[in-house]
Amino acid sequence: DLVQPLEDFQTSGVAVGGMSMSGSVIYLRGALPEPDGTYNAEQRRFRQVRSFDVTSNHYTSWDPGVLVGVDFLTTSGSDIILCGSIPCIGGVSRSGLAAIDLSTGAATSWDPGVSLHVGDDYLLWKIQCMKVIGSTLYVGGRFSSVSGTGRNNAAAFDLTTGLLTPFDPNTDDLVNAIEVDGAAAYIGGAFTAVNGFNTKWRLAKVNATTGTYDPLWNHTLDNQVWAMAIAQGRLFVGGTFTHVNSIARAHLAAFDL
């Protein structure tokens, strides 16, 4: 049944575009009121990230001071990880990817330093997707290096150490979605080459540790992949494609794993 209105969300213009739960607190991404309750989209007087207590049905005082650039967020242990085209967190410089302490709201010391491809506009996505599997964070998007190491459009981090892992699919274009199933990772996006092989059209299976692609799993889609999910032994893929392997499959397809 529908519950009573959440009073803090009755302000005109407020929008929620993403959320992640930790205990009784929901961490929200969107166009949200400032801590003093004011909201003015035209003057950019709003917050992109805030937290909401489901017990009291009100915002908490937690405020990392994030104003722009967040496209996705997920909680991981004692932190919340943000990605997008983030320029800073509470005045602390960051580039596309950042972590915030759930207790203090301050940016952690983790600074992966995501770099764009030469000639790309800053407003283009840097990190477009992320997936946490155990102690590994997988990220995809459009970028050329991470932590000073070459990584074209996909990378992974050890969340225990914060360091880059060997995972390196090395695609030639945007990675919009990543899913992991055991030793295999599936990447989808706008790319037409993986690891230098021009045989993977917008969807590929790679090794979850190294990013080396699997040539035995070969499918061709006629347009971009934007979302993926694994359920009941199948990989579900969504996007702007209309055909898979020249067979009509409008915007949604499933593959046995």
Coordinates of N, CA and C in Angstrom, one line a residue, residues 131 133 138 167 178-187 204-214 217 228 230 235 257:
K131 N 30.1 -1.4 -11.0 CA 29.6 -2.7 -10.4 C 30.5 -3.1 -9.4
I133 N 31.6 -6.1 -7.0 CA 31.6 -7.6 -6.8 C 32.6 -7.9 -5.7
Y138 N 34.2 -2.5 -10.5 CA 34.4 -2.4 -12.0 C 33.8 -1.1 -12.4
F167 N 42.6 -5.7 -14.7 CA 41.4 -5.8 -15.6 C 41.5 -4.7 -16.7
I178 N 28.3 -3.0 -17.2 CA 29.2 -4.1 -16.9 C 28.5 -5.1 -15.9
E179 N 28.5 -6.4 -16.2 CA 28.0 -7.4 -15.3 C 29.1 -8.5 -15.1
V180 N 29.1 -9.1 -14.0 CA 30.1 -10.1 -13.7 C 29.4 -11.4 -13.2
D181 N 29.8 -12.5 -13.8 CA 29.3 -13.8 -13.4 C 30.5 -14.8 -13.2
G182 N 30.9 -15.0 -12.0 CA 32.0 -15.8 -11.7 C 33.3 -15.3 -12.3
A183 N 34.0 -16.1 -13.1 CA 35.2 -15.7 -13.7 C 35.0 -14.9 -15.0
A184 N 33.8 -14.6 -15.4 CA 33.5 -13.9 -16.6 C 32.9 -12.5 -16.3
A185 N 33.3 -11.5 -17.1 CA 32.7 -10.2 -17.1 C 32.1 -9.9 -18.4
Y186 N 30.9 -9.3 -18.5 CA 30.3 -8.9 -19.7 C 30.2 -7.4 -19.8
I187 N 30.7 -6.8 -20.9 CA 30.7 -5.4 -21.1 C 29.8 -5.0 -22.3
A204 N 30.5 -7.9 -25.3 CA 31.6 -8.8 -25.2 C 31.7 -9.5 -23.9
K205 N 32.3 -10.7 -23.9 CA 32.6 -11.5 -22.7 C 34.1 -11.4 -22.5
V206 N 34.5 -11.0 -21.3 CA 36.0 -10.9 -21.1 C 36.3 -11.6 -19.7
N207 N 37.5 -11.9 -19.5 CA 37.9 -12.5 -18.2 C 37.8 -11.4 -17.1
A208 N 37.1 -11.8 -16.0 CA 36.8 -10.8 -14.9 C 38.1 -10.3 -14.2
T209 N 39.2 -11.0 -14.4 CA 40.4 -10.6 -13.7 C 41.3 -9.8 -14.6
T210 N 41.5 -10.3 -15.8 CA 42.4 -9.6 -16.7 C 41.8 -8.7 -17.8
G211 N 40.5 -9.0 -18.1 CA 39.8 -8.3 -19.2 C 40.0 -8.8 -20.6
T212 N 40.8 -10.0 -20.7 CA 41.0 -10.6 -22.0 C 39.7 -11.1 -22.5
Y213 N 39.5 -10.8 -23.8 CA 38.2 -11.2 -24.3 C 38.1 -12.7 -24.8
D214 N 36.9 -13.2 -24.7 CA 36.6 -14.6 -25.1 C 36.0 -14.7 -26.5
W217 N 32.6 -16.5 -27.4 CA 31.3 -15.9 -27.1 C 31.2 -14.6 -28.0
M228 N 22.5 -3.9 -18.4 CA 22.6 -5.4 -18.4 C 22.2 -5.8 -17.0
I230 N 22.0 -9.9 -14.8 CA 22.1 -11.4 -14.8 C 21.1 -12.0 -13.9
L235 N 21.9 -13.6 -19.3 CA 22.3 -12.2 -19.4 C 21.2 -11.5 -20.1
L257 N 23.8 -18.3 -20.4 CA 25.2 -18.2 -19.9 C 25.7 -19.6 -19.7

